PDB file of C-alpha atoms in Angstrom:
ATOM      1  CA  CYS I   1     -17.014   0.408 -18.463  1.00 53.00           C
ATOM      2  CA  LEU I   2     -14.689   1.752 -15.717  1.00 53.00           C
ATOM      3  CA  ILE I   3     -12.333   3.556 -17.953  1.00 53.00           C
ATOM      4  CA  CYS I   4     -14.343   4.517 -21.010  1.00 47.00           C
ATOM      5  CA  GLY I   5     -17.394   5.773 -19.113  1.00 53.00           C
ATOM      6  CA  ASN I   6     -18.282   8.211 -16.481  1.00 62.00           C
ATOM      7  CA  ALA I   7     -19.728   5.454 -14.049  1.00 63.00           C
ATOM      8  CA  GLY I   8     -17.901   6.115 -10.749  1.00 79.00           C
ATOM      9  CA  LYS I   9     -15.903   8.897 -11.970  1.00 91.00           C
ATOM     10  CA  PRO I  10     -15.260  11.450  -9.070  1.00 95.00           C
ATOM     11  CA  ASN I  11     -14.758  15.049  -9.106  1.00 94.00           C
ATOM     12  CA  THR I  12     -11.302  16.775  -8.944  1.00 95.00           C
ATOM     13  CA  ASP I  13      -9.949  19.350  -6.679  1.00 93.00           C
ATOM     14  CA  GLY I  14      -7.989  22.418  -7.686  1.00 91.00           C
ATOM     15  CA  ASN I  15      -4.900  20.564  -7.673  1.00 91.00           C
ATOM     16  CA  GLY I  16      -6.392  17.875 -10.207  1.00 93.00           C
ATOM     17  CA  SER I  17      -6.658  15.251  -7.381  1.00 96.00           C
ATOM     18  CA  TYR I  18      -9.621  12.998  -7.693  1.00 97.00           C
ATOM     19  CA  LEU I  19     -11.791  13.271  -4.704  1.00 98.00           C
ATOM     20  CA  ILE I  20     -13.049   9.700  -3.616  1.00 98.00           C
ATOM     21  CA  GLU I  21     -15.988   9.221  -1.561  1.00 97.00           C
ATOM     22  CA  THR I  22     -17.517   5.695  -2.485  1.00 97.00           C
ATOM     23  CA  GLU I  23     -16.175   2.203  -3.402  1.00 97.00           C
ATOM     24  CA  ALA I  24     -17.256   2.845  -7.072  1.00 97.00           C
ATOM     25  CA  GLN I  25     -14.951   5.777  -7.094  1.00 97.00           C
ATOM     26  CA  LEU I  26     -11.880   4.028  -5.496  1.00 98.00           C
ATOM     27  CA  LYS I  27     -12.418   1.157  -8.118  1.00 97.00           C
ATOM     28  CA  TRP I  28     -12.707   3.705 -10.970  1.00 96.00           C
ATOM     29  CA  PHE I  29      -9.358   5.290  -9.940  1.00 97.00           C
ATOM     30  CA  ALA I  30      -7.565   1.872  -9.778  1.00 97.00           C
ATOM     31  CA  ALA I  31      -8.940   1.188 -13.164  1.00 96.00           C
ATOM     32  CA  GLN I  32      -7.556   4.369 -14.536  1.00 95.00           C
ATOM     33  CA  VAL I  33      -3.989   3.110 -13.376  1.00 96.00           C
ATOM     34  CA  ASN I  34      -4.300  -0.420 -14.170  1.00 96.00           C
ATOM     35  CA  LEU I  35      -6.429  -0.399 -17.417  1.00 94.00           C
ATOM     36  CA  ALA I  36      -6.175   3.283 -18.694  1.00 86.00           C
ATOM     37  CA  GLN I  37      -2.252   3.292 -17.947  1.00 85.00           C
ATOM     38  CA  ASN I  38      -2.689   6.710 -16.159  1.00 93.00           C
ATOM     39  CA  SER I  39       0.271   5.918 -13.618  1.00 95.00           C
ATOM     40  CA  SER I  40       0.508   9.532 -12.484  1.00 96.00           C
ATOM     41  CA  ALA I  41      -3.154   9.899 -11.201  1.00 97.00           C
ATOM     42  CA  LYS I  42      -3.492  11.634  -8.017  1.00 98.00           C
ATOM     43  CA  ALA I  43      -6.437  10.854  -5.342  1.00 98.00           C
ATOM     44  CA  VAL I  44      -7.579  12.278  -2.134  1.00 98.00           C
ATOM     45  CA  LEU I  45     -10.010  10.348   0.184  1.00 98.00           C
ATOM     46  CA  ALA I  46     -12.903  12.259   1.517  1.00 97.00           C
ATOM     47  CA  LYS I  47     -14.552   9.645   3.511  1.00 97.00           C
ATOM     48  CA  ASP I  48     -14.029   6.171   5.220  1.00 98.00           C
ATOM     49  CA  ILE I  49     -14.385   3.422   2.391  1.00 98.00           C
ATOM     50  CA  THR I  50     -15.246  -0.168   2.557  1.00 98.00           C
ATOM     51  CA  VAL I  51     -14.334  -2.234  -0.742  1.00 98.00           C
ATOM     52  CA  ALA I  52     -15.083  -5.962  -1.768  1.00 98.00           C
ATOM     53  CA  SER I  53     -13.515  -7.837  -4.597  1.00 98.00           C
ATOM     54  CA  TRP I  54     -10.603  -5.494  -4.445  1.00 98.00           C
ATOM     55  CA  THR I  55      -7.920  -5.291  -7.337  1.00 98.00           C
ATOM     56  CA  PRO I  56      -5.205  -3.338  -6.108  1.00 98.00           C
ATOM     57  CA  ILE I  57      -4.124   0.263  -7.494  1.00 98.00           C
ATOM     58  CA  GLY I  58      -1.163  -0.663  -9.590  1.00 97.00           C
ATOM     59  CA  ASN I  59      -1.739  -4.430  -9.952  1.00 96.00           C
ATOM     60  CA  ALA I  60       1.493  -5.709 -11.773  1.00 94.00           C
ATOM     61  CA  ALA I  61       4.794  -4.605 -12.722  1.00 93.00           C
ATOM     62  CA  THR I  62       3.480  -3.303 -16.016  1.00 92.00           C
ATOM     63  CA  SER I  63       1.038  -0.991 -14.358  1.00 93.00           C
ATOM     64  CA  THR I  64       2.762   0.446 -11.544  1.00 97.00           C
ATOM     65  CA  PHE I  65       1.261   3.441  -9.502  1.00 98.00           C
ATOM     66  CA  ASN I  66       3.495   6.580  -9.756  1.00 97.00           C
ATOM     67  CA  GLY I  67       0.938   9.294  -8.705  1.00 98.00           C
ATOM     68  CA  THR I  68      -0.118  10.141  -4.976  1.00 98.00           C
ATOM     69  CA  LEU I  69      -2.912   8.550  -2.932  1.00 98.00           C
ATOM     70  CA  ASP I  70      -3.580  10.804   0.090  1.00 98.00           C
ATOM     71  CA  GLY I  71      -5.862   9.203   2.631  1.00 98.00           C
ATOM     72  CA  ASN I  72      -6.641  12.404   4.329  1.00 98.00           C
ATOM     73  CA  GLY I  73      -6.761  10.759   7.690  1.00 98.00           C
ATOM     74  CA  HIS I  74      -9.492   8.213   6.439  1.00 98.00           C
ATOM     75  CA  THR I  75      -9.554   4.459   6.593  1.00 98.00           C
ATOM     76  CA  VAL I  76      -9.935   1.757   3.574  1.00 98.00           C
ATOM     77  CA  THR I  77     -11.354  -1.408   4.830  1.00 98.00           C
ATOM     78  CA  ILE I  78     -10.809  -4.407   2.302  1.00 98.00           C
ATOM     79  CA  ASP I  79     -13.527  -7.035   2.905  1.00 98.00           C
ATOM     80  CA  SER I  80     -12.055  -9.205   0.116  1.00 98.00           C
ATOM     81  CA  MET I  81      -9.701  -9.360  -2.855  1.00 98.00           C
ATOM     82  CA  ALA I  82     -10.602 -10.106  -6.249  1.00 97.00           C
ATOM     83  CA  ASN I  83      -7.794 -12.692  -6.649  1.00 97.00           C
ATOM     84  CA  ASN I  84      -6.620 -14.336  -3.441  1.00 96.00           C
ATOM     85  CA  SER I  85      -3.521 -15.692  -5.188  1.00 97.00           C
ATOM     86  CA  ALA I  86      -2.269 -12.822  -7.217  1.00 97.00           C
ATOM     87  CA  ASP I  87       1.173 -11.129  -6.806  1.00 98.00           C
ATOM     88  CA  TYR I  88       1.477  -7.409  -5.800  1.00 98.00           C
ATOM     89  CA  ALA I  89      -1.530  -7.514  -3.314  1.00 98.00           C
ATOM     90  CA  GLY I  90      -2.437  -4.747  -1.118  1.00 98.00           C
ATOM     91  CA  LEU I  91      -4.378  -1.492  -1.088  1.00 98.00           C
ATOM     92  CA  VAL I  92      -1.587  -0.546  -3.727  1.00 98.00           C
ATOM     93  CA  GLY I  93      -0.016  -3.478  -5.615  1.00 98.00           C
ATOM     94  CA  TYR I  94       3.063  -1.928  -7.134  1.00 98.00           C
ATOM     95  CA  LEU I  95       4.127   1.533  -5.821  1.00 97.00           C
ATOM     96  CA  GLY I  96       6.671   2.890  -8.349  1.00 96.00           C
ATOM     97  CA  ASN I  97       9.652   5.265  -7.906  1.00 94.00           C
ATOM     98  CA  PHE I  98       7.555   8.467  -8.130  1.00 96.00           C
ATOM     99  CA  GLY I  99       4.639   7.222  -6.215  1.00 97.00           C
ATOM    100  CA  THR I 100       3.646   8.379  -2.755  1.00 98.00           C
ATOM    101  CA  VAL I 101       0.813   6.947  -0.204  1.00 98.00           C
ATOM    102  CA  CYS I 102       0.231   9.057   2.853  1.00 98.00           C
ATOM    103  CA  ASN I 103      -2.195   9.679   5.586  1.00 98.00           C
ATOM    104  CA  ILE I 104      -4.132   6.483   5.158  1.00 98.00           C
ATOM    105  CA  LYS I 105      -5.092   3.374   7.364  1.00 98.00           C
ATOM    106  CA  VAL I 106      -5.920   0.023   6.030  1.00 98.00           C
ATOM    107  CA  ALA I 107      -8.075  -2.488   7.501  1.00 98.00           C
ATOM    108  CA  GLY I 108      -9.921  -5.655   6.741  1.00 98.00           C
ATOM    109  CA  LYS I 109      -7.909  -8.425   5.211  1.00 98.00           C
ATOM    110  CA  VAL I 110      -5.494  -8.760   2.403  1.00 98.00           C
ATOM    111  CA  THR I 111      -4.547 -11.921   0.809  1.00 98.00           C
ATOM    112  CA  GLY I 112      -1.932 -12.858  -2.182  1.00 98.00           C
ATOM    113  CA  ASN I 113       0.922 -14.806  -3.203  1.00 98.00           C
ATOM    114  CA  ASN I 114       4.316 -12.848  -3.554  1.00 98.00           C
ATOM    115  CA  TYR I 115       4.738  -9.299  -2.704  1.00 98.00           C
ATOM    116  CA  VAL I 116       1.789  -8.940  -0.299  1.00 98.00           C
ATOM    117  CA  GLY I 117       1.241  -5.886   1.896  1.00 98.00           C
ATOM    118  CA  GLY I 118      -1.595  -4.221   3.914  1.00 98.00           C
ATOM    119  CA  VAL I 119      -0.946  -0.819   2.203  1.00 98.00           C
ATOM    120  CA  VAL I 120       1.421  -1.686  -0.520  1.00 98.00           C
ATOM    121  CA  GLY I 121       2.679  -4.909  -2.000  1.00 98.00           C
ATOM    122  CA  TYR I 122       5.771  -4.015  -3.783  1.00 97.00           C
ATOM    123  CA  CYS I 123       7.087  -0.388  -2.667  1.00 96.00           C
ATOM    124  CA  ALA I 124       9.673   1.667  -4.637  1.00 95.00           C
ATOM    125  CA  GLY I 125       8.039   4.904  -3.658  1.00 95.00           C
ATOM    126  CA  GLU I 126       7.317   6.891  -0.498  1.00 95.00           C
ATOM    127  CA  LEU I 127       5.076   5.948   2.487  1.00 96.00           C
ATOM    128  CA  GLN I 128       4.214   8.647   4.871  1.00 97.00           C
ATOM    129  CA  ASN I 129       1.799   8.520   7.982  1.00 97.00           C
ATOM    130  CA  VAL I 130       0.349   4.973   7.097  1.00 98.00           C
ATOM    131  CA  MET I 131      -1.233   2.536   9.498  1.00 98.00           C
ATOM    132  CA  ASN I 132      -2.256  -1.117   8.776  1.00 98.00           C
ATOM    133  CA  ALA I 133      -4.871  -3.065  10.761  1.00 98.00           C
ATOM    134  CA  ALA I 134      -5.625  -5.443   8.241  1.00 98.00           C
ATOM    135  CA  ASN I 135      -4.740  -9.224   8.590  1.00 98.00           C
ATOM    136  CA  VAL I 136      -2.269  -9.907   5.816  1.00 98.00           C
ATOM    137  CA  SER I 137      -1.273 -13.389   4.302  1.00 98.00           C
ATOM    138  CA  GLY I 138       0.597 -14.649   1.420  1.00 98.00           C
ATOM    139  CA  THR I 139       3.499 -16.830   0.447  1.00 98.00           C
ATOM    140  CA  SER I 140       6.582 -14.794   0.291  1.00 97.00           C
ATOM    141  CA  ASN I 141       7.652 -11.237   0.996  1.00 97.00           C
ATOM    142  CA  VAL I 142       4.722 -10.473   3.166  1.00 98.00           C
ATOM    143  CA  GLY I 143       4.479  -7.385   5.600  1.00 97.00           C
ATOM    144  CA  GLY I 144       1.967  -5.339   7.535  1.00 97.00           C
ATOM    145  CA  ILE I 145       2.822  -2.232   5.675  1.00 97.00           C
ATOM    146  CA  ALA I 146       4.899  -3.327   2.658  1.00 97.00           C
ATOM    147  CA  GLY I 147       5.704  -6.703   1.432  1.00 97.00           C
ATOM    148  CA  TYR I 148       8.859  -5.503  -0.243  1.00 95.00           C
ATOM    149  CA  LEU I 149      10.714  -2.241   0.125  1.00 91.00           C
ATOM    150  CA  LYS I 150      13.402  -1.502  -2.656  1.00 89.00           C
ATOM    151  CA  GLY I 151      15.140   1.840  -3.638  1.00 79.00           C
ATOM    152  CA  ASN I 152      16.401   4.920  -1.874  1.00 81.00           C
ATOM    153  CA  LYS I 153      13.761   6.347  -0.108  1.00 84.00           C
ATOM    154  CA  THR I 154      12.649   7.582   3.442  1.00 86.00           C
ATOM    155  CA  ASN I 155       9.328   6.425   4.981  1.00 89.00           C
ATOM    156  CA  THR I 156       7.974   8.041   7.917  1.00 92.00           C
ATOM    157  CA  ASN I 157       5.578   7.165  10.789  1.00 95.00           C
ATOM    158  CA  LEU I 158       4.458   3.693   9.886  1.00 96.00           C
ATOM    159  CA  GLY I 159       2.503   1.389  12.235  1.00 96.00           C
ATOM    160  CA  ASN I 160       0.867  -2.183  12.219  1.00 97.00           C
ATOM    161  CA  THR I 161      -1.377  -3.937  14.473  1.00 97.00           C
ATOM    162  CA  GLY I 162      -2.707  -6.511  12.139  1.00 97.00           C
ATOM    163  CA  MET I 163      -1.728 -10.100  12.006  1.00 97.00           C
ATOM    164  CA  VAL I 164       0.933 -11.064   9.333  1.00 97.00           C
ATOM    165  CA  ILE I 165       1.445 -14.567   7.902  1.00 97.00           C
ATOM    166  CA  ALA I 166       3.908 -15.838   5.328  1.00 97.00           C
ATOM    167  CA  THR I 167       3.821 -19.475   4.390  1.00 96.00           C
ATOM    168  CA  ASP I 168       7.209 -19.362   2.801  1.00 94.00           C
ATOM    169  CA  GLY I 169       9.820 -16.968   4.396  1.00 88.00           C
ATOM    170  CA  LYS I 170       9.627 -14.675   7.324  1.00 91.00           C
ATOM    171  CA  PRO I 171       6.851 -12.130   7.744  1.00 95.00           C
ATOM    172  CA  GLY I 172       7.626  -8.680   8.955  1.00 95.00           C
ATOM    173  CA  GLY I 173       5.373  -6.395  11.055  1.00 95.00           C
ATOM    174  CA  LEU I 174       6.166  -3.378   9.059  1.00 95.00           C
ATOM    175  CA  VAL I 175       8.221  -4.802   6.029  1.00 94.00           C
ATOM    176  CA  GLY I 176       8.455  -8.266   4.640  1.00 95.00           C
ATOM    177  CA  THR I 177      11.694  -7.949   2.927  1.00 93.00           C
ATOM    178  CA  MET I 178      13.816  -4.600   2.940  1.00 89.00           C
ATOM    179  CA  ASN I 179      16.401  -3.869  -0.006  1.00 84.00           C
ATOM    180  CA  VAL I 180      18.846  -1.272  -0.884  1.00 67.00           C
ATOM    181  CA  ASP I 181      19.235   1.733   1.300  1.00 70.00           C
ATOM    182  CA  TYR I 182      15.621   2.348   2.457  1.00 71.00           C
ATOM    183  CA  ILE I 183      15.120   4.534   5.550  1.00 81.00           C
ATOM    184  CA  VAL I 184      12.367   4.031   7.987  1.00 87.00           C
ATOM    185  CA  ASN I 185      11.669   6.791  10.496  1.00 89.00           C
ATOM    186  CA  ASN I 186       9.350   5.954  13.483  1.00 92.00           C
ATOM    187  CA  GLY I 187       7.392   2.664  13.149  1.00 93.00           C
ATOM    188  CA  PHE I 188       6.208   0.236  15.284  1.00 93.00           C
ATOM    189  CA  SER I 189       4.282  -3.182  14.986  1.00 94.00           C
ATOM    190  CA  THR I 190       2.389  -5.102  17.706  1.00 94.00           C
ATOM    191  CA  THR I 191       2.200  -8.422  15.982  1.00 90.00           C
ATOM    192  CA  GLN I 192       5.637  -9.201  14.380  1.00 87.00           C
ATOM    193  CA  GLY I 193       9.185  -8.204  14.316  1.00 90.00           C
ATOM    194  CA  VAL I 194       9.740  -4.850  12.456  1.00 91.00           C
ATOM    195  CA  CYS I 195      11.287  -6.481   9.416  1.00 91.00           C
ATOM    196  CA  GLY I 196      11.333 -10.119   8.172  1.00 93.00           C
ATOM    197  CA  THR I 197      14.292 -10.128   5.948  1.00 91.00           C
ATOM    198  CA  VAL I 198      16.833  -7.285   5.104  1.00 86.00           C
ATOM    199  CA  GLN I 199      19.003  -7.173   1.867  1.00 82.00           C
ATOM    200  CA  GLY I 200      21.530  -4.678   1.220  1.00 72.00           C
ATOM    201  CA  GLY I 201      21.899  -1.312   3.031  1.00 70.00           C
ATOM    202  CA  TYR I 202      18.874  -0.145   5.248  1.00 73.00           C
ATOM    203  CA  THR I 203      18.259   2.062   8.389  1.00 81.00           C
ATOM    204  CA  PHE I 204      15.508   1.871  10.789  1.00 83.00           C
ATOM    205  CA  ARG I 205      15.006   4.901  13.200  1.00 88.00           C
ATOM    206  CA  ASN I 206      12.778   5.023  16.113  1.00 90.00           C
ATOM    207  CA  CYS I 207      11.222   1.680  15.193  1.00 89.00           C
ATOM    208  CA  TYR I 208      10.012  -1.063  17.729  1.00 87.00           C
ATOM    209  CA  ASP I 209       7.674  -4.060  18.144  1.00 90.00           C
ATOM    210  CA  THR I 210       5.858  -5.187  21.212  1.00 87.00           C
ATOM    211  CA  VAL I 211       6.236  -9.017  20.186  1.00 77.00           C
ATOM    212  CA  GLY I 212       6.691 -10.824  23.429  1.00 49.00           C
ATOM    213  CA  THR I 213       6.239  -7.998  25.654  1.00 40.00           C
TER     214      THR I 213
END
């Protein structure tokens, strides 16, 4: 059992963050958020990790992730998703208002339905120093970094080199849909325009794409 036993349970550092070194430990951490409702859990990656049959951290609007995931400069490669037609698909599915994802790269492939992003499917939190090289595909609200950004936050140093496909709607290299006063500082995409759709107030600073160049 991922939440009732110690199988896969990682050690913690002096700040109470789980130190993640293996696929089993990363899946254990996701289960803490999704099944044990420990939405404010914190994790730091200690190694590059490859995962298969991946269920995102914060995989529904009722189990959002409001903690911190610090990649510590490491890469998570997603070989496959547990459900290729689910909403809120990404390394993190739904990042809540108090959540942060930072210093991480995602590779491999991410597939889903609505709210699909390489790093985060639906983002109401903060993203700092994140990179996506995964191929991302979904139906709507699909982006290389985040499928959907909503809220009054500032995100800094975002990059995408993965292919992004949306079958209904316009995909974005960084963001599929951007809504309500989000700020993105320093971002680039080599495969799509920076943002697919914008709604409400938004600001892009030092952001560019190389599509067609």
